[in-house]
GROMACS .gro file of C-alpha atoms in nm:
model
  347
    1UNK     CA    1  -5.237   0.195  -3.347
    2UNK     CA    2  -4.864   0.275  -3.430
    3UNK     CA    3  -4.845   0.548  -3.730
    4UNK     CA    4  -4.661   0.495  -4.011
    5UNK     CA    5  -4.374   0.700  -3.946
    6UNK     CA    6  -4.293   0.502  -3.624
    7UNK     CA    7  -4.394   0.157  -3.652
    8UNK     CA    8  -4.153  -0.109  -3.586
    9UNK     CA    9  -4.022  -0.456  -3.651
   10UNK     CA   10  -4.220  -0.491  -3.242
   11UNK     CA   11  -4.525  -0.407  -3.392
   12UNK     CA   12  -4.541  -0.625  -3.676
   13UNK     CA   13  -4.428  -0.930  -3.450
   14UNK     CA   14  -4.748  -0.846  -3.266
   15UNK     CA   15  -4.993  -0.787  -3.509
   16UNK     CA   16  -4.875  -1.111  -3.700
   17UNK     CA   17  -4.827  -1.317  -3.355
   18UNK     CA   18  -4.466  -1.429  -3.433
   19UNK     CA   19  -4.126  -1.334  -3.298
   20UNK     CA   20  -3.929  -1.035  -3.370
   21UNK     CA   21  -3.666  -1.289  -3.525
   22UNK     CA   22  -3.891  -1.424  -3.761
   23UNK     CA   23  -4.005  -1.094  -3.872
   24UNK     CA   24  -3.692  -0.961  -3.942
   25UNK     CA   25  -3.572  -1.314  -4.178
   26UNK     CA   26  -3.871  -1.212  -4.358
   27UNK     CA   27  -3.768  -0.867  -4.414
   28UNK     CA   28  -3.416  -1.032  -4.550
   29UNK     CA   29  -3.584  -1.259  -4.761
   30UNK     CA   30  -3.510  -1.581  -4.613
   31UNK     CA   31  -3.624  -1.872  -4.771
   32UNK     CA   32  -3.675  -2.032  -4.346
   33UNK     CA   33  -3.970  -1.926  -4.289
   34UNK     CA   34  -4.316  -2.155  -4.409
   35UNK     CA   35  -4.501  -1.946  -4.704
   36UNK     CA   36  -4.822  -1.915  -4.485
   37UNK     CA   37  -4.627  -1.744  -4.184
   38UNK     CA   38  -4.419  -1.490  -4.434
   39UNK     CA   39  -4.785  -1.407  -4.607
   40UNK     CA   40  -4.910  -1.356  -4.257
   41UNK     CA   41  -4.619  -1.150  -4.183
   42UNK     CA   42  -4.648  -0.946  -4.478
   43UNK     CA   43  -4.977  -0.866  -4.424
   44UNK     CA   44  -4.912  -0.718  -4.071
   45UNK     CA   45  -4.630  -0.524  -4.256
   46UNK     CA   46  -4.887  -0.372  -4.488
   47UNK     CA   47  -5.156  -0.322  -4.178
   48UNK     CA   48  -4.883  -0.124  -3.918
   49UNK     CA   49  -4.702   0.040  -4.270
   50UNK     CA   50  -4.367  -0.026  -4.174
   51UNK     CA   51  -4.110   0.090  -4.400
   52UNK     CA   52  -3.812  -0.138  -4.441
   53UNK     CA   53  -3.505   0.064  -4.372
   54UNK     CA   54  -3.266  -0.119  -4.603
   55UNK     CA   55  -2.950   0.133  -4.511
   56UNK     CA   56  -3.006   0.075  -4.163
   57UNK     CA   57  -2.995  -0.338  -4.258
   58UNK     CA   58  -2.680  -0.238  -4.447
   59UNK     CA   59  -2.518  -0.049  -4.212
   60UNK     CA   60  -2.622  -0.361  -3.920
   61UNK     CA   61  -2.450  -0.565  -4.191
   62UNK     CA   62  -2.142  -0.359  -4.257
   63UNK     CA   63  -2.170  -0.402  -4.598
   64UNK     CA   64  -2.304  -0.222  -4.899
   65UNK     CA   65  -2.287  -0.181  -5.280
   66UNK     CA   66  -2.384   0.184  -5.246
   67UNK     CA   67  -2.142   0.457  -5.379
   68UNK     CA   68  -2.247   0.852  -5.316
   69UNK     CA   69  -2.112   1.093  -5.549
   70UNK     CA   70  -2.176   1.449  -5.474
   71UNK     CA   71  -2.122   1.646  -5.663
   72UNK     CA   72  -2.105   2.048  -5.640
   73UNK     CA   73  -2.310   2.191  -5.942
   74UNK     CA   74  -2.430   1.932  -6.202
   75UNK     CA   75  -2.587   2.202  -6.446
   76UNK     CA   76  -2.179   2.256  -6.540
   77UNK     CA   77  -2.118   2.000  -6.829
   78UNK     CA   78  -1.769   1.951  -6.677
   79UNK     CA   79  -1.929   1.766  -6.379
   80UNK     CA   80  -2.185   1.597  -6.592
   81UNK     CA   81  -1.916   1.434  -6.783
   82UNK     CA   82  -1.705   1.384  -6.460
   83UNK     CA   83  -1.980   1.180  -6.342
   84UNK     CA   84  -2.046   0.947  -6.643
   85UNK     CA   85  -1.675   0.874  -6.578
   86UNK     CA   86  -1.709   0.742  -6.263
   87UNK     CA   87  -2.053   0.574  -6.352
   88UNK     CA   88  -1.903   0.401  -6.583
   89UNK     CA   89  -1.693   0.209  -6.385
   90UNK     CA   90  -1.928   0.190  -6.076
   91UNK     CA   91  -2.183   0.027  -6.315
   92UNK     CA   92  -1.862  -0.240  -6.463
   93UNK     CA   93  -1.825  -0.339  -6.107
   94UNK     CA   94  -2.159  -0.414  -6.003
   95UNK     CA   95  -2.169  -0.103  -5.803
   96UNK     CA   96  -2.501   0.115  -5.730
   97UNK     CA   97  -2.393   0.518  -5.835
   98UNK     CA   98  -2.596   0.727  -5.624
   99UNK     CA   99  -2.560   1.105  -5.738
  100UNK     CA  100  -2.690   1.435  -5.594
  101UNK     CA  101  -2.596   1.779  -5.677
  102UNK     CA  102  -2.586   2.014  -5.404
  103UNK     CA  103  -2.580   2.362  -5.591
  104UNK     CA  104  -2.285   2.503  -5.421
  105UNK     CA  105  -2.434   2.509  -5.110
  106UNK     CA  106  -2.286   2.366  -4.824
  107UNK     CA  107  -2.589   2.311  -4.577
  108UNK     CA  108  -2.755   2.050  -4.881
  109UNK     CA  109  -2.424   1.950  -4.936
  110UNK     CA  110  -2.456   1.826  -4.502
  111UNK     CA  111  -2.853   1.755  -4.555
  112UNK     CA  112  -2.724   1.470  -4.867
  113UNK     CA  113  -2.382   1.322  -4.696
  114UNK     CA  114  -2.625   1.274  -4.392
  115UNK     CA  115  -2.900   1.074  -4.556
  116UNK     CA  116  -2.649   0.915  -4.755
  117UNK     CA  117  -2.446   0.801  -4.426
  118UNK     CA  118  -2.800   0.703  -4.296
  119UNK     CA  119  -2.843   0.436  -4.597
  120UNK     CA  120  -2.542   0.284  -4.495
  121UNK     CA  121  -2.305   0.401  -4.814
  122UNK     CA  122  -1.966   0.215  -4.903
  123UNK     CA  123  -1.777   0.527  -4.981
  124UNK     CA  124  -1.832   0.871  -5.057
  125UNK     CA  125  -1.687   1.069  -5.393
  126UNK     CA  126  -1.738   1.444  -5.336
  127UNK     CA  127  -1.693   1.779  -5.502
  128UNK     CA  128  -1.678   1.950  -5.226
  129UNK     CA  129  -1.928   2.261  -5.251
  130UNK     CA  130  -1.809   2.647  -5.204
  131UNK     CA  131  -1.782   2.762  -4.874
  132UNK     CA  132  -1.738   2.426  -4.705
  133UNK     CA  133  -1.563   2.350  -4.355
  134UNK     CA  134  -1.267   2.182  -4.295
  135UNK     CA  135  -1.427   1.994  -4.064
  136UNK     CA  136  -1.717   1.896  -4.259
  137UNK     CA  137  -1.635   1.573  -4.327
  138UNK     CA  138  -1.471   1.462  -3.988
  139UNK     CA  139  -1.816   1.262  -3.866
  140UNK     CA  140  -1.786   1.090  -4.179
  141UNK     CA  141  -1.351   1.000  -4.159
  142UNK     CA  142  -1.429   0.872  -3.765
  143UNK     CA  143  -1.711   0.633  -3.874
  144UNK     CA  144  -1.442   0.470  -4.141
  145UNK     CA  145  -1.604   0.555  -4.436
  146UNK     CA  146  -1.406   0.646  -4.766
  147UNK     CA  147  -1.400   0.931  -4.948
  148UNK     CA  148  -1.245   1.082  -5.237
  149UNK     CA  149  -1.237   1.467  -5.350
  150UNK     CA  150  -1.285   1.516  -5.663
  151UNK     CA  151  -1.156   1.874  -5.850
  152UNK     CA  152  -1.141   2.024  -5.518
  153UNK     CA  153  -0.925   2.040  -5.172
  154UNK     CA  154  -1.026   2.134  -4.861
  155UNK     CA  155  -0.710   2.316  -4.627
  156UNK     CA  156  -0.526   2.109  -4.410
  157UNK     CA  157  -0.765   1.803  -4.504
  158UNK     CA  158  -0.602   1.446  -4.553
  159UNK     CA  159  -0.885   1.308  -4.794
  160UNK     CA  160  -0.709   1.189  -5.142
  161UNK     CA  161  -0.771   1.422  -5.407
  162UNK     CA  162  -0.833   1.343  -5.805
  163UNK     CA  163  -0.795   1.679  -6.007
  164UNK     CA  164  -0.598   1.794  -6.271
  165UNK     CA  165  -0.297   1.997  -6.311
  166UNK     CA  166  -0.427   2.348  -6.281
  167UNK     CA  167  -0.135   2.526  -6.239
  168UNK     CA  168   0.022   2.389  -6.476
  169UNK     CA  169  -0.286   2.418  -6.724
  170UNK     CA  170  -0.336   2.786  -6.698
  171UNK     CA  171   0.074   2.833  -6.737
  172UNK     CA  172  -0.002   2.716  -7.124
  173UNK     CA  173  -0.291   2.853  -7.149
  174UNK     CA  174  -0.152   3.204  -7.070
  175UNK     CA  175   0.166   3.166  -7.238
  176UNK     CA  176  -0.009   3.091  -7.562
  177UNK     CA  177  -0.232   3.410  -7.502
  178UNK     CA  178   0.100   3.603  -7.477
  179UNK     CA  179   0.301   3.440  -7.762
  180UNK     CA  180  -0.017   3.510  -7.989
  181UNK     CA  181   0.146   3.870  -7.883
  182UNK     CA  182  -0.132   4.000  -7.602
  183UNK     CA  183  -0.011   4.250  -7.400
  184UNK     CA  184  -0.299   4.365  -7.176
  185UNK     CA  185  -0.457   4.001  -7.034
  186UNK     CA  186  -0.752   3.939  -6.782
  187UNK     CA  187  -0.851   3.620  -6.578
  188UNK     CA  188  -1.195   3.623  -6.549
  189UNK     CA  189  -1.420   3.396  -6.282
  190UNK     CA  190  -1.385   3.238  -6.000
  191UNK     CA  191  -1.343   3.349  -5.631
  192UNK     CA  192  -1.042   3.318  -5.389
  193UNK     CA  193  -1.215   3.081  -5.153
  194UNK     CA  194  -1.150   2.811  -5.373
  195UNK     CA  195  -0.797   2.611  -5.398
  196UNK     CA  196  -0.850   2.556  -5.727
  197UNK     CA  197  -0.950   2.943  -5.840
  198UNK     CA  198  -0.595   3.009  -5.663
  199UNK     CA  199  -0.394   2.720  -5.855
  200UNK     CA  200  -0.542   2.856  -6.183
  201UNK     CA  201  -0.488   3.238  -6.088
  202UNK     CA  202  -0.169   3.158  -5.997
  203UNK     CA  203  -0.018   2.981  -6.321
  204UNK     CA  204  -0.162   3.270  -6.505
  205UNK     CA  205   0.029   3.490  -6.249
  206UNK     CA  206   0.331   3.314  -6.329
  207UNK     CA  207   0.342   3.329  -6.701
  208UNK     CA  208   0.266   3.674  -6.692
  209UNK     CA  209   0.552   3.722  -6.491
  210UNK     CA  210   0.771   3.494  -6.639
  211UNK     CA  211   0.726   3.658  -6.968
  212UNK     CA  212   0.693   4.029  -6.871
  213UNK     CA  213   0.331   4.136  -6.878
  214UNK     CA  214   0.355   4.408  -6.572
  215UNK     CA  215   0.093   4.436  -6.311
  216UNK     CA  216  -0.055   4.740  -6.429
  217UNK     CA  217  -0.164   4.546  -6.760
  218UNK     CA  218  -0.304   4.243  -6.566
  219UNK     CA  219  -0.687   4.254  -6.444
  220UNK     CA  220  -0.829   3.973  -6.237
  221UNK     CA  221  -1.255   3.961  -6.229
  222UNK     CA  222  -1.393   3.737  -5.946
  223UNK     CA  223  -1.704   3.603  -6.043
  224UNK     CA  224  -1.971   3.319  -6.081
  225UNK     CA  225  -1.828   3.005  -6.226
  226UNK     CA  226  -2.131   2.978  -6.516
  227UNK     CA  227  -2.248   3.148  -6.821
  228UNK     CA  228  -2.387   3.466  -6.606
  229UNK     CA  229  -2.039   3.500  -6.403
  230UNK     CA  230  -1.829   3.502  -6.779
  231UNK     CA  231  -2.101   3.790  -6.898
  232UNK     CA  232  -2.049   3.965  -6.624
  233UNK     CA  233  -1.642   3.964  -6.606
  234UNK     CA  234  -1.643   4.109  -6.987
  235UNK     CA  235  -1.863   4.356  -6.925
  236UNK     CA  236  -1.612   4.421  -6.634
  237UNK     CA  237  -1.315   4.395  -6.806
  238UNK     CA  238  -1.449   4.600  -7.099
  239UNK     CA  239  -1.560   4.859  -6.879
  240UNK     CA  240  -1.197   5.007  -6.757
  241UNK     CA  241  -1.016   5.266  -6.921
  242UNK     CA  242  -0.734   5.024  -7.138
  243UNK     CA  243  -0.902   4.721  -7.161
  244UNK     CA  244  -0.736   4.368  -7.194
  245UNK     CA  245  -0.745   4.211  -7.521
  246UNK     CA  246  -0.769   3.855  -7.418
  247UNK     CA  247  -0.911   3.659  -7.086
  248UNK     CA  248  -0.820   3.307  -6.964
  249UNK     CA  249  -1.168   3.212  -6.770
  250UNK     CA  250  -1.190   2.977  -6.451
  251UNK     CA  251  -1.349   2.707  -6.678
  252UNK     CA  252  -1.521   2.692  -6.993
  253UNK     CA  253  -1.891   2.762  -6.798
  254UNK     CA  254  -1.716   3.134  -6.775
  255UNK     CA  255  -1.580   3.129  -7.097
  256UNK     CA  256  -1.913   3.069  -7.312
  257UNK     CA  257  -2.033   3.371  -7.084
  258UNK     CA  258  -1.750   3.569  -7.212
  259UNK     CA  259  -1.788   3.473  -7.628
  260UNK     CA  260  -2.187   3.537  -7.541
  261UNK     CA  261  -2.145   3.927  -7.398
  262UNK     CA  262  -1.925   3.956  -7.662
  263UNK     CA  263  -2.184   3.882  -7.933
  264UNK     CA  264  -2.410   4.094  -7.782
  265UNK     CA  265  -2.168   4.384  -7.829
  266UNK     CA  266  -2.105   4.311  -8.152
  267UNK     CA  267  -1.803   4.168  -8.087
  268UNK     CA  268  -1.675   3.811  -8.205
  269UNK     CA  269  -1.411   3.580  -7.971
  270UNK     CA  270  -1.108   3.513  -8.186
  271UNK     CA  271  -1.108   3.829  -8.368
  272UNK     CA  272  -1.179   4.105  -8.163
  273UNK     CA  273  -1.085   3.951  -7.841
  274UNK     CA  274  -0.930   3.611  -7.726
  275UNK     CA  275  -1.111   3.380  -7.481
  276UNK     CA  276  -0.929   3.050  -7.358
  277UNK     CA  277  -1.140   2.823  -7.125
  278UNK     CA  278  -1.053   2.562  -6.876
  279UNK     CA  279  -1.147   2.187  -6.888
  280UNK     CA  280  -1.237   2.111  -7.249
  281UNK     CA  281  -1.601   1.988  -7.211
  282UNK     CA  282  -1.757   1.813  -7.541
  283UNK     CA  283  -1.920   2.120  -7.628
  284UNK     CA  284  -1.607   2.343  -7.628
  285UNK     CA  285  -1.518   2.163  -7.937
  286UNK     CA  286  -1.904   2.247  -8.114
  287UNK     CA  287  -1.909   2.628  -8.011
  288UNK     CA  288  -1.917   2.914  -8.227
  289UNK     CA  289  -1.659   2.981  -8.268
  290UNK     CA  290  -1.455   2.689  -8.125
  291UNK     CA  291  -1.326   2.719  -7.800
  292UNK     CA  292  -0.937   2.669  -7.699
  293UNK     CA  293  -0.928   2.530  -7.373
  294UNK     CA  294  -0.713   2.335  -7.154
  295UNK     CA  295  -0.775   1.943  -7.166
  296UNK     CA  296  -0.812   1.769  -6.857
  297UNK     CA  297  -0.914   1.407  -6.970
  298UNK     CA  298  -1.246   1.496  -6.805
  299UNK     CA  299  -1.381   1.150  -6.791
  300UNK     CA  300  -1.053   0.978  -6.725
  301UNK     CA  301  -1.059   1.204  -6.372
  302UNK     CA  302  -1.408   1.051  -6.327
  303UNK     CA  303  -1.274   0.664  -6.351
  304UNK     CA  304  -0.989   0.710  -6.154
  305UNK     CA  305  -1.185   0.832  -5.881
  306UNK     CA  306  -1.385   0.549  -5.913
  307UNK     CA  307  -1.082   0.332  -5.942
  308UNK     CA  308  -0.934   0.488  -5.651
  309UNK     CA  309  -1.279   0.465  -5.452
  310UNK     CA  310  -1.310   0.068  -5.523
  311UNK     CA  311  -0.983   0.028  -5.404
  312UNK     CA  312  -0.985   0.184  -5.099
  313UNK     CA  313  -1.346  -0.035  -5.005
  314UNK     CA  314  -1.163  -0.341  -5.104
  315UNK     CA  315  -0.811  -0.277  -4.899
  316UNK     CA  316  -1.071  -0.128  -4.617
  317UNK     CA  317  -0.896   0.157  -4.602
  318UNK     CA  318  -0.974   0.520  -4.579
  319UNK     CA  319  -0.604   0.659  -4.663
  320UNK     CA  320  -0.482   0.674  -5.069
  321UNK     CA  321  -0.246   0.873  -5.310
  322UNK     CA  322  -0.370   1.239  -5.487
  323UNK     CA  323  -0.366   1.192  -5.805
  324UNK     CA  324  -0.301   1.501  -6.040
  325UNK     CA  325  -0.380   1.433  -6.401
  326UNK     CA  326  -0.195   1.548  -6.698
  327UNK     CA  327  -0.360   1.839  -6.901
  328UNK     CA  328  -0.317   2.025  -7.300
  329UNK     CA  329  -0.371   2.295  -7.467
  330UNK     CA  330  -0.635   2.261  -7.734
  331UNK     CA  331  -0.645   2.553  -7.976
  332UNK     CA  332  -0.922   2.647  -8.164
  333UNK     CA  333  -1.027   2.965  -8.314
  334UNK     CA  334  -1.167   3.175  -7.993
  335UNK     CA  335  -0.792   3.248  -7.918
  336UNK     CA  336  -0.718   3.394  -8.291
  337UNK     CA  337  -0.472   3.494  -8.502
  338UNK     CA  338  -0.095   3.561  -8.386
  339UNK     CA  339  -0.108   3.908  -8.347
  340UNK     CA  340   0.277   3.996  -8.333
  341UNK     CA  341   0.297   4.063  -8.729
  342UNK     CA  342  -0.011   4.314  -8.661
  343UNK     CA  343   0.089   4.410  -8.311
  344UNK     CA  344   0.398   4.706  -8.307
  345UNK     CA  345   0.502   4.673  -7.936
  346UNK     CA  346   0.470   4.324  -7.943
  347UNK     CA  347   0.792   4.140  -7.852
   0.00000   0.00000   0.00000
């Protein structure tokens, strides 16, 4: 007897004494066959326990209402909310969202594109996780299957991209940090194999330079992009002989790490040191005390990828424009007074 894991449509055509034809317009639901032969069918389905491969019918088909969206690390609210963007519209379309995180790790990230290629997906929307390969997604661009990148590039890759303006977002962000009249400044998280870590490093770079904070009185902390990496870049930062007095963090993950080790030391964001995040997720908005962050329109990203991804399936085409969304400064009260009336060397 076939087992389970291999039987075939060959088997049930013989156990049910049909044709391999008739087996497989049962599997599609056809309304063709006579009621007693599709029982009889069924039953031999159940006896050999086949398992109807519906991405493999899909893929024979070369259709599907299937959408992946992987996404790098879904226990950061910024990708939660990123995702309920692009659900949203999925779901107005009559499109199936199928979402897996991958953790940062590149070898699930391959395990779940795999299976999801395997089920016969429309498109793909990925967050590409840390330490992926340019040509990770090449298998995927021959067989003619969208995709979309989502927050993050890969070098010398051709796949659209939806992100916001980073550069442009940590430019304000640091030039309110040095108009509050900072002088000593820190960017804390993040690592430079990311393209986006090196957009946001490099607007802060900028302002500083732009508006004359020397290199001596600039410290950059690598780290985790969560809660743990922002605890451990203040304790960092703290740690060195003339400390900064204010950090702009990778994202707002890092940032809520930063107010935290602060508490613990005493310490309170806002008044004894200035924390800006990066992204503006809902809860930036609730914390204590309020974090100032820089907007990116979080869920808007999330529907134009989806936008952008339905598009591309209907045109049957694999090619599109980036897209770089428009970002703000929110203030709150984790960036704090203006210091330049308490400040003596402030400009």
């Amino acid at each position: 007897m076939a087992s389970r894991a291999k039987a075939t449509i060959l088997d049930i055509a013989r156990e049910a004494g049909v044709s391999k034809s008739t087996v497989s317009l049962v599997l599609q639901g056809s309304g063709l066959i006579r009621p007693e032969t599709a029982t009889r069918v069924r039953k031999a389905i159940e006896d050999v326990g086949y398992v109807y491969n519906r991405g493999a019918a899909n893929l024979r088909k070369a259709h599907s209402n299937v959408i992946g969206m992987v996404i790098n690390d879904l226990t950061n609210p910024f990708f939660a909310e990123l995702a309920v963007g692009m659900e949203r519209v999925f779901q107005a379309a009559g499109v199936v969202p199928f979402i897996a995180n991958t953790a940062e790790n590149p070898v699930r990230q391959e395990e779940v594109l795999k299976s999801l290629m395997e089920q016969g997906v429309a498109g793909l929307i990925v967050s590409p996780a840390r330490g992926t390969t340019p040509g990770a997604f090449r298998r995927i661009e021959a067989a003619g299957v969208p995709i979309v990148f989502t927050m993050r590039r890969l070098p010398e890759s051709r796949i659209p991209v939806i992100a916001p303006d980073n550069h442009r977002g940590a430019v304000l962000a640091t030039e309110h940090l040095i108009r509050r009249g900072h002088r000593r400044l820190a960017f804390f998280g993040g690592s430079s194999d990311l393209v986006v870590y090196q957009e946001r490093l490099g607007g802060f770079l900028e302002a500083c330079e732009t508006l004359g904070i020397p290199n001596s009185d600039r410290l950059i902390v690598e780290g985790e992009t969560s809660r743990k990496g922002g605890m451990a870049c203040l304790e960092t930062a703290l740690a060195v002989p003339q400390p900064p007095t204010a950090a702009l963090c990778f994202n707002d993950a890092v940032a809520f790490g930063a107010i935290l080790a602060l508490r613990k030391r005493g310490l309170e964001a806002g008044t004894d040191f200035a924390v800006v995040g990066f992204d503006d997720v809902a809860e930036a908005e609730h914390y204590s005390p309020a974090l100032t962050s820089v907007a990116v329109n979080t869920a808007g990203l999330g529907e134009r990828a989806a936008h952008v991804m339905l598009k591309m399936i209907q045109s049957r085409t694999t090619r599109a424009e980036d897209h770089i969304g428009a970002v703000s400064l929110v203030v709150r009260e984790s960036s704090g007074p203006d210091r330049n009336s308490q400040v003596g060397d402030a400009a």
